[in-house]
Amino acid sequence: MLKDITLGQYFPGDTPVHRLDPRTKLILTFVYIVAVFLVGSWGGYGLVIAALAAVTAVSRIRPKALLRGMKPLIFIIIFTAVLNLFFTPGEDYLFRWRFIKITYTGVDRAISMVLRVMLLVSGTFLLTYTTSPLAITDGLERLLSPLKKLHVPVYEFSLMMCIALRFIPLLIEETDRIMSAQKARGADLETGTLPERARALLPLLIPLFVSSFRRADELALAMECRCYNGGEGRTRMKQLHMAWQDGAAFLLGALLVAGILLLRRLGI
Amino acid sequence: MSLIEIRGLTHVYSQGTPFEKTAIEDLDLTIESGQTVALIGHTGSGKSTLISHLNALLKPTAGTVLLDGEDIYASKAAIRQARFRVGVVFQYPEYQLFEQTVFADIAYGPKNLKLPQPEIDRRVRQAAGFVGLGEELFAQSPLELSGGQKRRAAIAGVLAMEPELLVLDEPTAGLDPAGREDLLEKLFAWRQARSATILLVTHDMSIANRCQRLLVMADGHIVMDGTPQQVFSREEQLVSIGLDLPAAARIARLLRQRGVSLPPAIYTTQQLGDAILALWGKGDGAC
Ligand SMILES: Nc1ncnc2c1ncn2[C@@H]1O[C@H](COP(=O)(O)OP(=O)(O)O)[C@@H](O)[C@H]1O
Ligand SMILES: [Mg+2]
């Protein structure tokens, strides 16, 4: 089922992680990404993994959900591993046969690159799992609002994102529905040559387009009926508030970065 | 042999995620050939999920669906067979129209059946005739039709596949009363003419009333199964599930609560009229 797509899926909950201000989570995710790139020792990876595990535990996200999120990336992960394993230059051979050479440095690199990719992915998934898409958009808009001074249309941007996010589940639902209806009329979406299959998509795409335009039209009308006229001077229904928990989160983030730098310096 | 036999059907959506939802639980049901069956139940009771199993659109989490004694999930060919022998018209079918002309859209199903062109032509004309779409509309774009006409064109698209069992999910939702009545009559006439079987999902008790058999769903189970007479005589249970009674049954119920002694199982206006006139001592039924 299309509904089972987990990319960017939000798992509602009421944990300290869920309750953090979305701005805090956005900034910390950014810090986390930088931190993963700063790691320069196995001890550093250990620290990042421990931090990730701790946040996962506190937010009550099942580790399985994180792993499932990584499924679509499995190809990239394997590719990274193979590339680093076989094509790292060096003389410290672990294994050598004809033109196939594996070096200790290569193994080292492969493991650390794969770890890095997996850590980056699971970190960002943790953000989307614990923060509703609307909250993320809200947070982004607030974080980017200084750019308004430079005439960047931040508000319009975030409105577009908001609407798009709101419509994705609707579109998926609609696709499901139309797919069922056409399958009920004997549509065959799975077999056939490539051109045949492309043609078989028309009965799906046309109704989908028609209904998207209809929805957009209806939404525009509804917004106009409520006298919507752009972002200038609008107040928000949901105000974002930083609380002491956000301060604590920033402190922990800073500790993580400091720890990584320290371990890197010590070479542990 | 029963046309459809469902045994121990369970369907769980999004199994293994926090959104897990059991829509149907251990459901048994048989439908005999030639019946008109109405399926009623609250929103979310699992009606749409149930009908999506009749033509193998959804895979059961547990249980089997037999069509003429054969498992419809047995093979790809069996699934395909089920798709053609069981025609399903989903809610608001007008959104599935996509071809450039009404004719081509109605022909989509028969074409997927890989029928010869003359046979497709015959079926399209016949199906359009059944739902009352004139030939002058054949060359128009389906998107230019009126709401009611779109609905008919979409239903004709399924009728043209000449299914043995026709399943319709809320076919009259959003139509005006005259259009509703008209469409219903045409569907019943189609069933008569083809001696097919109809399963109607509906919220409208006056429609349910006119079927031979009535199924009531609640919380993923079939909680009542019988003739409209049998089902509507269990008023209290229907009300406790949160379902409406037909208008006549509701009036009869209110009258009974006020101490008027009426016979049980009143659910059509005719019966109600007769009963009230009988109380007045002139039971000629002309109301
Ligand atoms: N695609 C789906 N994914 C998850 N849950 C669903 C899906 N479709 C229906 N459900 C849930 O299953 C239950 C039964 O739904 P449905 O069969 O549509 O009921 P009805 O047609 O009687 O209104 C509802 O609680 C609904 O929320
Ligand atoms: Mg439904």
XYZ file of C-alpha atoms and ligand atoms in Angstrom:
583
model
C 0.000 0.000 0.000
C 1.172 3.493 -0.782
C 0.228 4.541 2.719
C 3.090 2.549 4.139
C 5.696 4.955 2.802
C 7.587 6.060 5.901
C 9.724 8.785 4.409
C 9.112 11.877 6.479
C 6.400 10.218 8.473
C 5.451 11.674 11.798
C 4.744 9.420 14.793
C 2.596 11.458 17.147
C 3.594 11.243 20.784
C 3.933 13.220 23.971
C 7.528 12.803 25.058
C 10.081 15.471 26.015
C 11.498 15.176 22.491
C 8.104 15.674 20.883
C 7.450 18.685 23.083
C 10.648 20.553 22.202
C 10.262 23.709 20.154
C 10.616 22.805 16.457
C 13.269 25.535 16.095
C 15.348 23.831 18.754
C 15.042 20.512 16.985
C 15.916 22.015 13.615
C 19.019 23.758 14.964
C 20.077 20.690 16.912
C 19.626 18.466 13.884
C 21.879 20.821 11.991
C 24.408 20.749 14.825
C 24.147 16.965 14.863
C 24.903 16.761 11.135
C 27.972 18.958 11.590
C 28.986 16.887 14.607
C 28.828 13.639 12.626
C 31.225 15.176 10.113
C 33.516 16.339 12.903
C 33.907 12.820 14.284
C 37.505 11.736 13.856
C 37.820 8.662 16.047
C 35.975 5.461 16.937
C 35.263 6.897 20.363
C 33.535 9.785 18.623
C 31.255 7.398 16.753
C 30.503 5.670 20.015
C 29.495 8.980 21.539
C 27.221 9.904 18.605
C 25.606 6.449 18.637
C 25.036 6.736 22.368
C 23.462 10.179 21.918
C 21.232 8.908 19.096
C 20.186 5.880 21.151
C 19.377 8.106 24.114
C 17.170 10.426 22.029
C 15.489 7.435 20.382
C 14.751 5.928 23.786
C 13.407 9.180 25.248
C 11.181 9.795 22.212
C 9.851 6.206 22.376
C 10.539 5.691 18.671
C 11.064 2.014 17.980
C 14.583 1.351 16.659
C 12.871 -0.808 14.035
C 11.180 2.288 12.633
C 14.567 3.965 12.205
C 15.972 0.926 10.432
C 12.939 0.705 8.154
C 13.471 4.313 7.180
C 16.900 3.350 5.933
C 15.596 0.688 3.552
C 15.332 2.945 0.497
C 18.942 3.977 1.046
C 20.342 0.495 1.217
C 21.765 0.793 -2.295
C 23.660 3.968 -1.483
C 24.970 2.432 1.723
C 26.236 -0.678 -0.032
C 27.693 1.429 -2.829
C 29.568 3.577 -0.322
C 30.910 0.520 1.427
C 32.099 -1.201 -1.759
C 33.655 1.938 -3.142
C 35.652 2.586 -0.002
C 36.517 -1.033 0.559
C 38.080 -1.675 -2.845
C 39.266 1.674 -4.024
C 41.102 3.107 -1.061
C 44.767 3.503 -1.988
C 47.342 2.218 0.472
C 49.956 -0.473 1.052
C 48.721 -2.110 4.253
C 47.053 -5.037 2.465
C 44.587 -7.156 4.304
C 43.803 -9.212 1.227
C 45.157 -9.268 -2.274
C 44.252 -11.366 -5.306
C 44.973 -10.298 -8.854
C 43.631 -6.784 -9.188
C 41.449 -7.023 -6.086
C 43.078 -5.304 -3.164
C 41.637 -4.624 0.230
C 43.636 -2.495 2.622
C 43.244 -1.942 6.332
C 42.703 1.748 5.635
C 39.994 0.747 3.181
C 38.149 -1.360 5.748
C 38.492 1.463 8.217
C 37.099 3.963 5.751
C 34.270 1.728 4.570
C 33.050 1.152 8.108
C 33.278 4.787 9.084
C 31.576 6.028 5.896
C 28.697 3.581 6.279
C 28.364 4.552 9.927
C 28.342 8.176 8.928
C 25.587 7.753 6.321
C 23.477 5.693 8.683
C 23.927 8.166 11.523
C 23.036 11.124 9.311
C 19.939 9.420 7.995
C 18.675 8.186 11.339
C 19.299 11.592 12.905
C 17.167 13.396 10.347
C 14.530 10.676 10.522
C 14.356 11.222 14.246
C 13.502 14.864 13.532
C 10.666 14.041 11.135
C 9.399 11.179 13.289
C 9.013 13.406 16.331
C 7.993 16.705 14.727
C 4.830 17.201 12.718
C 5.453 18.537 9.208
C 3.503 21.673 10.073
C 5.680 22.326 13.108
C 8.791 21.877 10.981
C 7.505 24.396 8.452
C 6.607 26.801 11.232
C 10.018 26.444 12.775
C 11.776 26.894 9.446
C 9.817 30.008 8.692
C 10.749 31.541 12.021
C 14.383 30.581 11.677
C 14.569 32.015 8.180
C 12.559 35.155 8.913
C 15.672 37.390 9.056
C 15.961 36.706 5.314
C 12.742 38.700 4.820
C 14.893 41.815 5.160
C 16.675 40.679 1.991
C 13.285 40.370 0.220
C 13.384 36.602 0.239
C 9.692 35.539 0.206
C 10.040 33.393 3.306
C 6.381 33.535 4.216
C 5.127 32.532 0.780
C 7.679 29.784 0.750
C 6.530 28.331 4.006
C 2.894 28.637 2.977
C 3.656 26.665 -0.161
C 5.431 24.036 1.856
C 2.561 23.904 4.333
C 0.003 23.371 1.598
C 2.164 20.833 -0.185
C 2.643 18.895 3.042
C -1.048 19.017 3.767
C -1.841 17.734 0.308
C 0.635 14.874 0.106
C -1.426 12.489 2.222
C -4.555 13.537 0.346
C -2.859 12.858 -2.954
C -1.656 9.479 -1.777
C -5.148 8.628 -0.626
C -6.570 9.793 -3.911
C -4.029 7.756 -5.863
C -4.971 4.710 -3.845
C -8.622 5.291 -4.528
C -8.260 5.848 -8.254
C -5.906 2.898 -8.515
C -8.532 0.678 -6.871
C -11.231 1.991 -9.175
C -9.232 1.357 -12.327
C -8.033 -2.029 -11.142
C -11.671 -2.894 -10.561
C -12.171 -2.184 -14.256
C -9.408 -4.628 -15.081
C -6.494 -2.195 -15.340
C -3.197 -4.031 -15.282
C -0.461 -1.863 -13.830
C 2.095 -4.556 -13.205
C 2.747 -6.476 -16.391
C 3.519 -5.549 -19.980
C 6.326 -3.864 -21.875
C 7.582 -0.477 -20.788
C 5.493 1.558 -23.288
C 2.457 -0.528 -22.369
C 3.021 0.141 -18.722
C 3.504 3.844 -19.319
C 0.209 3.915 -21.185
C -1.423 1.979 -18.360
C -0.575 4.884 -16.064
C -2.763 7.342 -17.976
C -6.022 6.181 -16.368
C -4.313 6.973 -13.073
C -2.564 10.231 -13.865
C -5.382 11.994 -15.670
C -7.958 11.712 -12.878
C -5.218 12.616 -10.407
C -4.365 15.808 -12.284
C -7.997 16.724 -12.716
C -8.668 16.303 -9.021
C -5.495 18.176 -8.009
C -6.522 21.171 -10.067
C -10.008 20.972 -8.627
C -8.630 20.894 -5.103
C -6.268 23.789 -5.758
C -9.157 25.772 -7.174
C -11.348 25.029 -4.196
C -8.591 25.923 -1.759
C -7.896 29.225 -3.504
C -11.585 30.040 -3.428
C -11.866 29.143 0.242
C -8.849 31.311 1.075
C -10.254 34.248 -0.854
C -13.622 33.880 0.827
C -11.792 34.304 4.135
C -10.147 37.467 2.833
C -6.688 35.985 2.689
C -4.270 38.521 1.239
C -0.743 37.440 1.895
C 1.655 37.251 4.780
C 2.102 40.895 5.729
C 0.934 41.546 9.288
C -0.581 38.114 9.862
C -0.440 36.775 13.387
C -0.268 33.063 14.072
C -2.675 30.749 15.756
C 0.072 28.625 17.272
C 2.810 30.656 18.930
C 6.162 28.985 19.362
C 7.645 29.195 22.817
C 11.087 28.252 23.976
C 11.110 26.740 27.457
C 13.836 25.609 29.856
C 13.803 22.178 28.182
C 15.012 23.818 24.984
C 17.904 25.383 26.864
C 18.752 21.997 28.318
C 18.641 20.441 24.858
C 21.032 23.049 23.493
C 23.360 22.383 26.408
C 23.353 18.645 25.661
C 24.002 19.392 22.004
C 26.970 21.546 22.909
C 28.272 18.804 25.206
C 28.054 16.317 22.356
C 30.086 18.525 20.044
C 32.618 19.228 22.789
C 32.900 15.525 23.550
C 33.494 14.680 19.899
C 36.177 17.349 19.574
C 37.853 16.160 22.762
C 37.895 12.519 21.642
C 39.207 13.591 18.271
C 42.017 15.509 19.918
C 42.793 12.551 22.171
C 42.528 10.172 19.226
C 40.371 7.662 21.082
C -23.060 -23.410 -4.286
C -22.963 -19.872 -2.969
C -21.703 -17.197 -5.293
C -19.511 -15.654 -2.613
C -18.336 -17.347 0.510
C -16.165 -15.496 2.987
C -14.588 -17.404 5.831
C -12.832 -15.920 8.837
C -11.894 -12.734 7.013
C -9.677 -10.354 8.978
C -8.089 -7.216 7.607
C -5.580 -5.135 9.507
C -4.375 -1.870 7.954
C -0.749 -0.731 8.405
C 0.121 -3.824 10.392
C 3.184 -3.431 12.566
C 3.109 0.355 12.700
C 1.682 2.677 15.353
C -1.227 3.269 12.954
C -2.304 -0.355 13.025
C -6.067 -0.646 12.648
C -8.219 -3.746 12.519
C -10.964 -2.880 10.044
C -12.536 -6.338 9.765
C -12.300 -9.147 12.266
C -13.083 -12.829 11.719
C -16.010 -12.206 9.410
C -18.079 -14.931 7.776
C -20.540 -14.206 4.999
C -22.174 -16.014 2.123
C -24.043 -14.390 -0.724
C -26.325 -16.449 -2.924
C -26.642 -15.875 -6.623
C -29.508 -13.598 -7.637
C -29.954 -11.820 -4.316
C -30.137 -8.104 -3.792
C -28.260 -7.420 -0.599
C -27.889 -4.134 1.244
C -24.951 -3.515 3.557
C -25.473 -0.799 6.122
C -23.314 0.449 8.952
C -21.721 3.485 10.479
C -18.831 5.308 8.803
C -15.697 3.376 9.697
C -17.498 0.107 10.386
C -15.500 -1.609 7.633
C -17.942 -1.692 4.723
C -15.543 -0.387 2.093
C -12.785 -2.656 3.367
C -15.099 -5.647 3.093
C -16.126 -4.946 -0.500
C -12.512 -4.406 -1.556
C -11.957 -8.068 -0.749
C -14.720 -9.257 -3.057
C -12.647 -8.527 -6.159
C -9.227 -9.102 -4.610
C -8.198 -5.461 -4.389
C -7.119 -5.929 -0.790
C -5.356 -9.000 0.479
C -6.842 -10.441 3.643
C -4.670 -10.514 6.745
C -6.385 -13.823 7.488
C -9.234 -15.813 6.014
C -10.404 -16.741 2.535
C -12.796 -15.429 -0.073
C -14.349 -18.015 -2.367
C -16.060 -17.146 -5.626
C -18.110 -20.113 -6.850
C -16.066 -22.231 -4.461
C -12.692 -21.096 -5.827
C -10.212 -19.066 -3.806
C -9.957 -15.698 -5.564
C -6.370 -15.183 -4.364
C -5.189 -18.585 -5.586
C -3.294 -17.240 -8.603
C -2.888 -14.168 -10.775
C -5.414 -15.627 -13.180
C -7.896 -16.159 -10.351
C -7.486 -12.549 -9.207
C -8.089 -11.369 -12.759
C -11.155 -13.576 -13.012
C -12.524 -12.096 -9.803
C -11.937 -8.546 -11.058
C -14.106 -9.255 -14.084
C -16.799 -11.378 -12.480
C -17.274 -9.040 -9.532
C -17.811 -5.436 -10.630
C -17.127 -2.880 -7.932
C -18.294 0.712 -8.196
C -16.551 2.753 -5.533
C -17.825 5.829 -3.779
C -17.904 8.902 -6.016
C -16.935 6.884 -9.104
C -17.091 9.994 -11.287
C -13.521 10.838 -10.233
C -12.211 7.826 -12.122
C -13.303 9.084 -15.557
C -10.291 9.775 -17.733
C -10.861 9.032 -21.410
C -11.428 11.657 -24.069
C -14.963 10.554 -24.795
C -17.739 9.025 -22.763
C -17.812 6.073 -25.118
C -14.109 5.335 -24.704
C -14.408 5.592 -20.946
C -17.237 3.091 -20.740
C -15.254 0.856 -23.112
C -12.179 0.830 -20.848
C -13.277 -2.216 -18.820
C -14.408 -4.356 -21.783
C -11.180 -3.424 -23.563
C -9.164 -4.718 -20.616
C -11.177 -7.908 -20.998
C -9.640 -8.109 -24.494
C -13.018 -8.483 -26.175
C -13.440 -8.051 -29.943
C -14.441 -4.548 -31.032
C -18.058 -5.345 -32.081
C -18.670 -6.959 -28.692
C -17.188 -3.906 -26.946
C -19.506 -1.660 -28.964
C -22.513 -3.746 -28.080
C -21.667 -3.742 -24.387
C -21.014 -0.016 -24.227
C -24.316 0.785 -25.911
C -26.200 -1.621 -23.711
C -24.586 -0.380 -20.486
C -25.198 3.253 -21.430
C -28.793 2.315 -22.214
C -29.231 0.698 -18.805
C -28.153 3.819 -16.946
C -30.022 6.122 -19.318
C -27.139 7.874 -21.086
C -28.193 8.886 -24.597
C -25.991 8.113 -27.588
C -25.691 11.854 -28.278
C -23.371 12.024 -25.259
C -20.969 9.331 -26.495
C -18.638 11.733 -28.274
C -18.489 14.258 -25.429
C -15.682 14.514 -22.914
C -16.753 12.861 -19.657
C -15.546 15.953 -17.816
C -18.213 18.045 -19.549
C -21.107 15.968 -18.256
C -23.319 17.076 -15.377
C -22.700 15.514 -11.966
C -25.497 12.980 -12.310
C -24.455 12.046 -15.832
C -20.856 11.544 -14.719
C -22.023 9.155 -12.041
C -24.032 7.201 -14.612
C -21.147 7.082 -17.063
C -18.860 5.728 -14.337
C -21.391 3.077 -13.326
C -21.918 2.157 -16.978
C -18.166 1.593 -17.184
C -18.536 -1.237 -14.681
C -21.846 -2.558 -16.054
C -20.187 -2.898 -19.464
C -17.962 -5.591 -17.981
C -21.177 -7.578 -17.386
C -20.266 -8.726 -13.882
C -22.191 -11.495 -12.157
C -21.993 -9.654 -8.855
C -22.303 -5.891 -8.910
C -21.087 -4.130 -5.783
C -21.832 -0.440 -5.338
C -20.435 1.698 -2.518
C -22.948 4.443 -1.751
C -24.040 4.791 -5.383
C -26.577 7.497 -4.617
C -24.462 9.696 -2.325
C -24.695 13.321 -3.363
C -27.587 12.846 -5.815
C -30.905 14.658 -5.475
C -33.895 12.529 -4.389
C -35.306 12.200 -7.911
C -31.897 11.206 -9.311
C -31.443 8.728 -6.484
C -34.771 7.050 -7.131
C -34.138 6.934 -10.851
C -30.651 5.454 -10.532
C -31.853 2.838 -8.093
C -34.659 1.750 -10.364
C -32.231 1.428 -13.245
C -29.867 -0.683 -11.184
C -32.663 -2.998 -10.099
C -33.871 -3.240 -13.698
C -30.343 -4.132 -14.778
C -30.217 -6.895 -12.184
C -33.549 -8.272 -13.361
C -32.517 -8.221 -16.986
C -29.204 -9.955 -16.376
C -30.336 -12.042 -13.416
C -27.217 -10.824 -11.645
C -26.544 -10.264 -7.963
C -26.301 -6.834 -6.344
C -24.625 -5.762 -3.125
C -25.404 -2.175 -2.210
C -23.528 -0.289 0.478
C -25.777 2.461 1.708
C -26.633 4.865 4.482
C -30.118 5.328 3.165
C -32.638 3.133 4.972
C -35.256 3.612 2.304
C -32.844 1.967 -0.136
C -31.951 -0.802 2.281
C -35.661 -1.403 2.624
C -36.004 -2.434 -0.953
C -33.408 -5.188 -0.913
C -34.146 -8.828 -0.151
C -31.475 -9.128 2.458
C -29.969 -6.666 4.867
C -26.538 -6.900 6.491
C -25.616 -4.575 9.323
C -21.963 -3.965 10.090
C -20.507 -2.496 13.252
C -16.866 -2.400 14.313
C -15.646 -4.829 11.671
C -18.313 -7.461 12.342
C -21.634 -8.316 10.739
C -23.993 -7.890 13.652
C -27.315 -8.447 11.918
C -28.288 -10.413 8.863
C -31.827 -10.998 7.631
C -34.728 -9.615 5.665
C -35.450 -5.902 6.130
C -38.465 -7.006 8.145
C -36.296 -9.035 10.535
C -33.626 -6.399 10.869
C -35.891 -3.405 11.306
C -37.887 -5.213 13.949
C -34.772 -5.114 16.134
C -35.129 -1.382 16.511
C -33.463 -1.047 19.865
C -30.319 -2.783 18.697
C -30.149 -0.671 15.540
C -30.530 2.496 17.559
C -27.857 1.366 20.005
C -25.424 0.893 17.112
C -26.248 4.464 16.193
C -28.033 3.734 12.933
C -31.107 5.472 11.649
C -34.378 3.682 11.265
C -36.442 4.259 8.136
C -38.756 7.238 8.633
C -41.855 5.022 8.932
C -40.205 2.798 11.530
C -39.141 5.859 13.491
C -42.667 7.231 13.562
C -44.034 3.840 14.559
C -41.484 3.667 17.350
C -42.405 7.106 18.673
C -46.108 6.231 18.524
C -45.491 3.014 20.438
C -43.532 4.915 23.065
C -46.597 7.115 23.493
C -48.767 4.097 24.115
C -50.306 3.546 20.691
C -50.451 -0.191 20.128
C -49.074 -0.865 16.676
C -48.041 -4.243 15.252
C -44.286 -4.953 15.241
C -41.959 -4.571 12.253
C -43.319 -1.508 10.523
C -40.754 -0.020 8.164
C -42.488 1.220 5.032
C -44.902 4.103 4.673
C -47.483 1.677 3.304
C -47.306 -0.535 6.384
C -47.461 2.458 8.678
C -50.483 3.852 6.849
C -52.242 0.508 6.984
C -51.543 0.088 10.679
C -52.782 3.545 11.584
C -55.900 3.189 9.451
C -56.553 -0.186 11.045
C -56.512 1.549 14.427
C -59.173 3.915 13.129
C -61.255 0.935 12.261
C -61.307 1.324 8.501
C -58.462 -0.834 7.257
C -58.796 -0.191 3.526
C -55.159 0.843 3.199
C -55.940 3.856 1.001
C -53.778 6.528 2.523
N -6.133 2.683 3.696
C -6.360 2.665 5.010
N -5.326 2.719 5.888
C -5.548 2.678 7.210
N -6.750 2.578 7.774
C -7.830 2.526 6.972
C -7.695 2.568 5.543
N -8.925 2.487 4.997
C -9.792 2.411 6.022
N -9.147 2.427 7.216
C -9.763 2.317 8.554
O -10.477 1.102 8.618
C -11.738 1.287 9.229
C -12.836 0.843 8.284
O -12.886 1.709 7.188
P -13.878 1.537 5.970
O -13.822 0.140 5.493
O -13.557 2.606 4.994
O -15.292 1.810 6.640
P -16.667 2.302 5.996
O -16.590 2.106 4.525
O -17.681 1.454 6.677
O -16.810 3.735 6.368
C -11.823 2.758 9.585
O -11.522 2.878 10.964
C -10.772 3.414 8.755
O -10.203 4.500 9.446
Mg -16.756 3.601 2.998
